[in-house]
Each structure stands twice: as C-alpha cells, then as structure tokens.
Amino acid sequence: EPEVTQTPSHQVTQMGQEVILRCVPISNHLYFYWYRQILGQKVEFLVSFYNNEISEKSEIFDDQFSVERPDGSNFTLKIRSTKLEDSAMYFCASISFIGINNEQFFGPGTRLTVL
Amino acid sequence: GENVEQHPSTLSVQEGDSAVIKCTYSDSASNYFPWYKQELGKRPQLIIDIRSNVGEKKDQRIAVTLNKTAKHFSLHITETQPEDSAVYFCAASNTNAGNMLTFGGGTRLMVKP
C-alpha cells in the first residue's frame, strides 16, 4: 500500500539555523498539507498546498516558513531561522481528491529539535 | 476559524468495557469528521470518519455518531482490548474549503487487562 514518506526522521539544529523538512506524498495525490505537533499536544494545521501554490495557511505559518514542490514528487517545508518553540513533530499529509474520499494520509513525521 | 474541543483528556477502562470520547465543534460549515489513533511516536492513523449527511457509522467495534444541530460527535469503542490503548484525536474540516483538519486536544485511552 502506498505511503507518505518523510525525511529525516529526526533533525537537530541550532537556534537561528535554517532547516528543510522533506516529504514525498503518495504519487497520485493532489493536495498536500503540513501539520505540527508539539510534544504532548494536539496536531495543528500549518499550511495546505494545491496546484503548486499555497491554498490555506494558519497563524502559525508566518514569514519564517515556506513550502515548495520543487520537482513534482517532493514537498518541502523550510523554516528560515529556527526558534526554540519550533521544536515539534512535523507531519506531512496528502489526499488524492477532495469530495468523495477525504482521508488524509499522514507521513511518519520528522521530529525537529531546536537547541 | 474552527475550534474543536475533546473530552475527556484521559480515559481508563477495563478490558472488555466500552469507551466513549466526545467532541464539539464550532463551525457549522464543517462537514467531515475523522477520528485518528496515534500510538506513541507514530503517525496519526485514521480509524473511522463520518460526513455531515450521516448520523451514525459503524465499523466492527468502533462507531461514530454525529449531531449536526448540537455540533457534537462521539467515538464509541466496544469490547476494548489492551491494543486499543493510544491517544485518540477527533478532527473537523470543511471539504468545500480545502479540507484542512482542525484537531481536538486528544484523549489518552488506557485499557487495563
């Protein structure tokens, strides 16, 4: 069964450094999402992406964040200058088509630790 | 925006008992309500979902009910087993507006053998 994959599984970085989190959505999926989960808390929506552009973003997704689909398969989340509070698990999700089957398939996550 | 509240935050039951988790939502435009199970350090896994045109859905030991008027929905797990122990999240979305999920705060379910 196809799965969403994410790399790396764990990223440790120093405050102020840039990080890029990578996701490979399921191949025929059209809508892509990033969520984050601070340890012990709920999953929070960051951004959705469709047709090569951002369709929705939350208040968390400020100017430090950006997303890109550079090559038609990868979907990346960049944090330009990491802060301590960016430490969280970041999940990528994808969906084939909104309407008939709305299940979002989640990747295994990237644990980001900002020191 | 949408706000989803979930109760209880922790739930401990004996094996074989039933477990009920409740959620309320605020946005009447939400029309899709999935439930996710998350084991420690793992990705959220969809266990059941319900759309706003349906009041109840059942899949073996799991059922979900939806009351659109009251804006609440519930997860029912019958004959609980130790492997049901996990954190359960409810979520709501509007499939006509991008389908981004707003999650509840989660319920840690512990099934004691």
PDB file of N, CA and C in Angstrom, chain B residues 34-92:
ATOM      1  N   PRO B  34     -13.191  13.125  10.948  1.00  0.00           N
ATOM      2  CA  PRO B  34     -12.435  11.880  11.108  1.00  0.00           C
ATOM      3  C   PRO B  34     -11.953  11.696  12.538  1.00  0.00           C
ATOM      4  N   TRP B  35     -11.678  10.460  12.873  1.00  0.00           N
ATOM      5  CA  TRP B  35     -11.053  10.110  14.145  1.00  0.00           C
ATOM      6  C   TRP B  35      -9.724   9.411  13.851  1.00  0.00           C
ATOM      7  N   TYR B  36      -8.689   9.848  14.573  1.00  0.00           N
ATOM      8  CA  TYR B  36      -7.362   9.291  14.379  1.00  0.00           C
ATOM      9  C   TYR B  36      -6.881   8.639  15.666  1.00  0.00           C
ATOM     10  N   LYS B  37      -6.166   7.553  15.498  1.00  0.00           N
ATOM     11  CA  LYS B  37      -5.499   6.868  16.612  1.00  0.00           C
ATOM     12  C   LYS B  37      -4.005   7.104  16.453  1.00  0.00           C
ATOM     13  N   GLN B  38      -3.365   7.510  17.535  1.00  0.00           N
ATOM     14  CA  GLN B  38      -1.929   7.767  17.466  1.00  0.00           C
ATOM     15  C   GLN B  38      -1.235   7.022  18.587  1.00  0.00           C
ATOM     16  N   GLU B  39      -0.394   6.088  18.206  1.00  0.00           N
ATOM     17  CA  GLU B  39       0.437   5.393  19.180  1.00  0.00           C
ATOM     18  C   GLU B  39       1.710   6.201  19.389  1.00  0.00           C
ATOM     19  N   LEU B  40       2.369   5.960  20.498  1.00  0.00           N
ATOM     20  CA  LEU B  40       3.498   6.781  20.913  1.00  0.00           C
ATOM     21  C   LEU B  40       4.566   6.858  19.829  1.00  0.00           C
ATOM     22  N   GLY B  41       4.878   8.078  19.408  1.00  0.00           N
ATOM     23  CA  GLY B  41       5.928   8.286  18.423  1.00  0.00           C
ATOM     24  C   GLY B  41       5.561   7.923  16.997  1.00  0.00           C
ATOM     25  N   LYS B  42       4.284   7.611  16.779  1.00  0.00           N
ATOM     26  CA  LYS B  42       3.870   7.193  15.431  1.00  0.00           C
ATOM     27  C   LYS B  42       2.978   8.254  14.767  1.00  0.00           C
ATOM     28  N   ARG B  43       2.680   8.020  13.511  1.00  0.00           N
ATOM     29  CA  ARG B  43       1.807   8.935  12.781  1.00  0.00           C
ATOM     30  C   ARG B  43       0.359   8.718  13.185  1.00  0.00           C
ATOM     31  N   PRO B  44      -0.491   9.738  13.069  1.00  0.00           N
ATOM     32  CA  PRO B  44      -1.927   9.532  13.269  1.00  0.00           C
ATOM     33  C   PRO B  44      -2.480   8.604  12.185  1.00  0.00           C
ATOM     34  N   GLN B  45      -3.296   7.659  12.611  1.00  0.00           N
ATOM     35  CA  GLN B  45      -3.902   6.708  11.679  1.00  0.00           C
ATOM     36  C   GLN B  45      -5.415   6.857  11.741  1.00  0.00           C
ATOM     37  N   LEU B  46      -6.019   7.040  10.572  1.00  0.00           N
ATOM     38  CA  LEU B  46      -7.474   7.161  10.516  1.00  0.00           C
ATOM     39  C   LEU B  46      -8.122   5.845  10.933  1.00  0.00           C
ATOM     40  N   ILE B  47      -9.080   5.917  11.852  1.00  0.00           N
ATOM     41  CA  ILE B  47      -9.783   4.698  12.252  1.00  0.00           C
ATOM     42  C   ILE B  47     -11.235   4.695  11.783  1.00  0.00           C
ATOM     43  N   ILE B  48     -11.830   5.856  11.680  1.00  0.00           N
ATOM     44  CA  ILE B  48     -13.198   5.961  11.188  1.00  0.00           C
ATOM     45  C   ILE B  48     -13.472   7.424  10.890  1.00  0.00           C
ATOM     46  N   ASP B  49     -14.370   7.670   9.958  1.00  0.00           N
ATOM     47  CA  ASP B  49     -14.753   9.050   9.670  1.00  0.00           C
ATOM     48  C   ASP B  49     -16.244   9.098   9.367  1.00  0.00           C
ATOM     49  N   ILE B  50     -16.796  10.291   9.443  1.00  0.00           N
ATOM     50  CA  ILE B  50     -18.219  10.454   9.176  1.00  0.00           C
ATOM     51  C   ILE B  50     -18.432  11.786   8.485  1.00  0.00           C
ATOM     52  N   ARG B  51     -19.365  11.802   7.566  1.00  0.00           N
ATOM     53  CA  ARG B  51     -19.702  13.025   6.862  1.00  0.00           C
ATOM     54  C   ARG B  51     -21.002  13.590   7.393  1.00  0.00           C
ATOM     55  N   SER B  52     -21.238  14.862   7.128  1.00  0.00           N
ATOM     56  CA  SER B  52     -22.347  15.549   7.787  1.00  0.00           C
ATOM     57  C   SER B  52     -23.712  15.085   7.316  1.00  0.00           C
ATOM     58  N   ASN B  53     -23.757  14.314   6.245  1.00  0.00           N
ATOM     59  CA  ASN B  53     -25.054  13.833   5.782  1.00  0.00           C
ATOM     60  C   ASN B  53     -25.425  12.484   6.401  1.00  0.00           C
ATOM     61  N   VAL B  54     -24.613  12.061   7.373  1.00  0.00           N
ATOM     62  CA  VAL B  54     -24.834  10.769   8.021  1.00  0.00           C
ATOM     63  C   VAL B  54     -24.861  10.987   9.534  1.00  0.00           C
ATOM     64  N   GLY B  55     -25.737  10.285  10.244  1.00  0.00           N
ATOM     65  CA  GLY B  55     -25.817  10.468  11.683  1.00  0.00           C
ATOM     66  C   GLY B  55     -24.990   9.468  12.482  1.00  0.00           C
ATOM     67  N   GLU B  56     -24.723   8.316  11.857  1.00  0.00           N
ATOM     68  CA  GLU B  56     -24.001   7.280  12.581  1.00  0.00           C
ATOM     69  C   GLU B  56     -23.283   6.386  11.578  1.00  0.00           C
ATOM     70  N   LYS B  57     -22.127   5.888  12.013  1.00  0.00           N
ATOM     71  CA  LYS B  57     -21.375   4.960  11.169  1.00  0.00           C
ATOM     72  C   LYS B  57     -20.691   3.966  12.077  1.00  0.00           C
ATOM     73  N   LYS B  58     -20.669   2.712  11.638  1.00  0.00           N
ATOM     74  CA  LYS B  58     -20.095   1.677  12.486  1.00  0.00           C
ATOM     75  C   LYS B  58     -19.132   0.822  11.676  1.00  0.00           C
ATOM     76  N   ASP B  59     -18.042   0.437  12.324  1.00  0.00           N
ATOM     77  CA  ASP B  59     -17.064  -0.455  11.702  1.00  0.00           C
ATOM     78  C   ASP B  59     -16.578  -1.397  12.781  1.00  0.00           C
ATOM     79  N   GLN B  60     -17.157  -2.567  12.836  1.00  0.00           N
ATOM     80  CA  GLN B  60     -16.842  -3.602  13.826  1.00  0.00           C
ATOM     81  C   GLN B  60     -17.022  -3.052  15.235  1.00  0.00           C
ATOM     82  N   ARG B  61     -15.961  -2.900  16.013  1.00  0.00           N
ATOM     83  CA  ARG B  61     -16.115  -2.463  17.407  1.00  0.00           C
ATOM     84  C   ARG B  61     -16.149  -0.943  17.555  1.00  0.00           C
ATOM     85  N   ILE B  62     -16.008  -0.237  16.451  1.00  0.00           N
ATOM     86  CA  ILE B  62     -15.916   1.226  16.506  1.00  0.00           C
ATOM     87  C   ILE B  62     -17.141   1.841  15.857  1.00  0.00           C
ATOM     88  N   ALA B  63     -17.684   2.852  16.487  1.00  0.00           N
ATOM     89  CA  ALA B  63     -18.816   3.576  15.912  1.00  0.00           C
ATOM     90  C   ALA B  63     -18.633   5.059  16.181  1.00  0.00           C
ATOM     91  N   VAL B  64     -19.163   5.854  15.293  1.00  0.00           N
ATOM     92  CA  VAL B  64     -19.146   7.305  15.475  1.00  0.00           C
ATOM     93  C   VAL B  64     -20.554   7.828  15.255  1.00  0.00           C
ATOM     94  N   THR B  65     -20.958   8.773  16.095  1.00  0.00           N
ATOM     95  CA  THR B  65     -22.254   9.420  15.941  1.00  0.00           C
ATOM     96  C   THR B  65     -22.037  10.904  15.761  1.00  0.00           C
ATOM     97  N   LEU B  66     -22.913  11.536  15.032  1.00  0.00           N
ATOM     98  CA  LEU B  66     -22.817  12.961  14.739  1.00  0.00           C
ATOM     99  C   LEU B  66     -24.165  13.622  14.974  1.00  0.00           C
ATOM    100  N   ASN B  67     -24.146  14.706  15.724  1.00  0.00           N
ATOM    101  CA  ASN B  67     -25.351  15.527  15.917  1.00  0.00           C
ATOM    102  C   ASN B  67     -25.034  16.905  15.362  1.00  0.00           C
ATOM    103  N   LYS B  68     -25.484  17.166  14.145  1.00  0.00           N
ATOM    104  CA  LYS B  68     -25.146  18.433  13.482  1.00  0.00           C
ATOM    105  C   LYS B  68     -25.772  19.627  14.181  1.00  0.00           C
ATOM    106  N   THR B  69     -26.972  19.444  14.693  1.00  0.00           N
ATOM    107  CA  THR B  69     -27.666  20.557  15.337  1.00  0.00           C
ATOM    108  C   THR B  69     -26.905  21.023  16.568  1.00  0.00           C
ATOM    109  N   ALA B  70     -26.456  20.059  17.349  1.00  0.00           N
ATOM    110  CA  ALA B  70     -25.723  20.387  18.568  1.00  0.00           C
ATOM    111  C   ALA B  70     -24.243  20.576  18.311  1.00  0.00           C
ATOM    112  N   LYS B  71     -23.797  20.268  17.132  1.00  0.00           N
ATOM    113  CA  LYS B  71     -22.379  20.351  16.751  1.00  0.00           C
ATOM    114  C   LYS B  71     -21.519  19.493  17.670  1.00  0.00           C
ATOM    115  N   HIS B  72     -21.910  18.253  17.831  1.00  0.00           N
ATOM    116  CA  HIS B  72     -21.020  17.349  18.534  1.00  0.00           C
ATOM    117  C   HIS B  72     -21.024  15.970  17.898  1.00  0.00           C
ATOM    118  N   PHE B  73     -19.926  15.283  18.081  1.00  0.00           N
ATOM    119  CA  PHE B  73     -19.763  13.938  17.561  1.00  0.00           C
ATOM    120  C   PHE B  73     -18.964  13.111  18.558  1.00  0.00           C
ATOM    121  N   SER B  74     -19.192  11.828  18.521  1.00  0.00           N
ATOM    122  CA  SER B  74     -18.626  10.945  19.545  1.00  0.00           C
ATOM    123  C   SER B  74     -18.075   9.671  18.921  1.00  0.00           C
ATOM    124  N   LEU B  75     -17.057   9.155  19.572  1.00  0.00           N
ATOM    125  CA  LEU B  75     -16.455   7.872  19.196  1.00  0.00           C
ATOM    126  C   LEU B  75     -16.806   6.851  20.267  1.00  0.00           C
ATOM    127  N   HIS B  76     -17.282   5.707  19.831  1.00  0.00           N
ATOM    128  CA  HIS B  76     -17.628   4.634  20.747  1.00  0.00           C
ATOM    129  C   HIS B  76     -16.794   3.410  20.386  1.00  0.00           C
ATOM    130  N   ILE B  77     -16.066   2.895  21.366  1.00  0.00           N
ATOM    131  CA  ILE B  77     -15.320   1.659  21.168  1.00  0.00           C
ATOM    132  C   ILE B  77     -15.895   0.628  22.128  1.00  0.00           C
ATOM    133  N   THR B  78     -16.374  -0.467  21.583  1.00  0.00           N
ATOM    134  CA  THR B  78     -16.925  -1.528  22.429  1.00  0.00           C
ATOM    135  C   THR B  78     -15.897  -2.646  22.585  1.00  0.00           C
ATOM    136  N   GLU B  79     -16.097  -3.449  23.628  1.00  0.00           N
ATOM    137  CA  GLU B  79     -15.220  -4.610  23.893  1.00  0.00           C
ATOM    138  C   GLU B  79     -13.748  -4.219  23.777  1.00  0.00           C
ATOM    139  N   THR B  80     -13.357  -3.222  24.532  1.00  0.00           N
ATOM    140  CA  THR B  80     -11.990  -2.695  24.412  1.00  0.00           C
ATOM    141  C   THR B  80     -10.949  -3.772  24.712  1.00  0.00           C
ATOM    142  N   GLN B  81      -9.827  -3.617  24.027  1.00  0.00           N
ATOM    143  CA  GLN B  81      -8.703  -4.542  24.173  1.00  0.00           C
ATOM    144  C   GLN B  81      -7.455  -3.738  24.517  1.00  0.00           C
ATOM    145  N   PRO B  82      -6.460  -4.356  25.162  1.00  0.00           N
ATOM    146  CA  PRO B  82      -5.244  -3.594  25.516  1.00  0.00           C
ATOM    147  C   PRO B  82      -4.613  -2.888  24.323  1.00  0.00           C
ATOM    148  N   GLU B  83      -4.716  -3.475  23.132  1.00  0.00           N
ATOM    149  CA  GLU B  83      -4.120  -2.833  21.950  1.00  0.00           C
ATOM    150  C   GLU B  83      -4.888  -1.601  21.479  1.00  0.00           C
ATOM    151  N   ASP B  84      -6.040  -1.334  22.095  1.00  0.00           N
ATOM    152  CA  ASP B  84      -6.747  -0.083  21.810  1.00  0.00           C
ATOM    153  C   ASP B  84      -6.113   1.086  22.555  1.00  0.00           C
ATOM    154  N   SER B  85      -5.220   0.799  23.479  1.00  0.00           N
ATOM    155  CA  SER B  85      -4.566   1.861  24.247  1.00  0.00           C
ATOM    156  C   SER B  85      -3.745   2.741  23.309  1.00  0.00           C
ATOM    157  N   ALA B  86      -4.034   4.038  23.337  1.00  0.00           N
ATOM    158  CA  ALA B  86      -3.382   5.004  22.435  1.00  0.00           C
ATOM    159  C   ALA B  86      -3.981   6.375  22.741  1.00  0.00           C
ATOM    160  N   VAL B  87      -3.536   7.371  21.987  1.00  0.00           N
ATOM    161  CA  VAL B  87      -4.178   8.681  22.033  1.00  0.00           C
ATOM    162  C   VAL B  87      -5.100   8.791  20.829  1.00  0.00           C
ATOM    163  N   TYR B  88      -6.314   9.187  21.076  1.00  0.00           N
ATOM    164  CA  TYR B  88      -7.311   9.338  20.018  1.00  0.00           C
ATOM    165  C   TYR B  88      -7.601  10.831  19.817  1.00  0.00           C
ATOM    166  N   PHE B  89      -7.596  11.239  18.554  1.00  0.00           N
ATOM    167  CA  PHE B  89      -7.902  12.622  18.210  1.00  0.00           C
ATOM    168  C   PHE B  89      -9.132  12.666  17.319  1.00  0.00           C
ATOM    169  N   CYS B  90     -10.045  13.565  17.648  1.00  0.00           N
ATOM    170  CA  CYS B  90     -11.108  13.875  16.709  1.00  0.00           C
ATOM    171  C   CYS B  90     -10.659  15.080  15.880  1.00  0.00           C
ATOM    172  N   ALA B  91     -11.283  15.282  14.760  1.00  0.00           N
ATOM    173  CA  ALA B  91     -10.962  16.423  13.911  1.00  0.00           C
ATOM    174  C   ALA B  91     -12.190  16.813  13.110  1.00  0.00           C
ATOM    175  N   ALA B  92     -12.168  18.027  12.620  1.00  0.00           N
ATOM    176  CA  ALA B  92     -13.248  18.526  11.782  1.00  0.00           C
ATOM    177  C   ALA B  92     -12.652  19.287  10.619  1.00  0.00           C
TER     178      ALA B  92
END
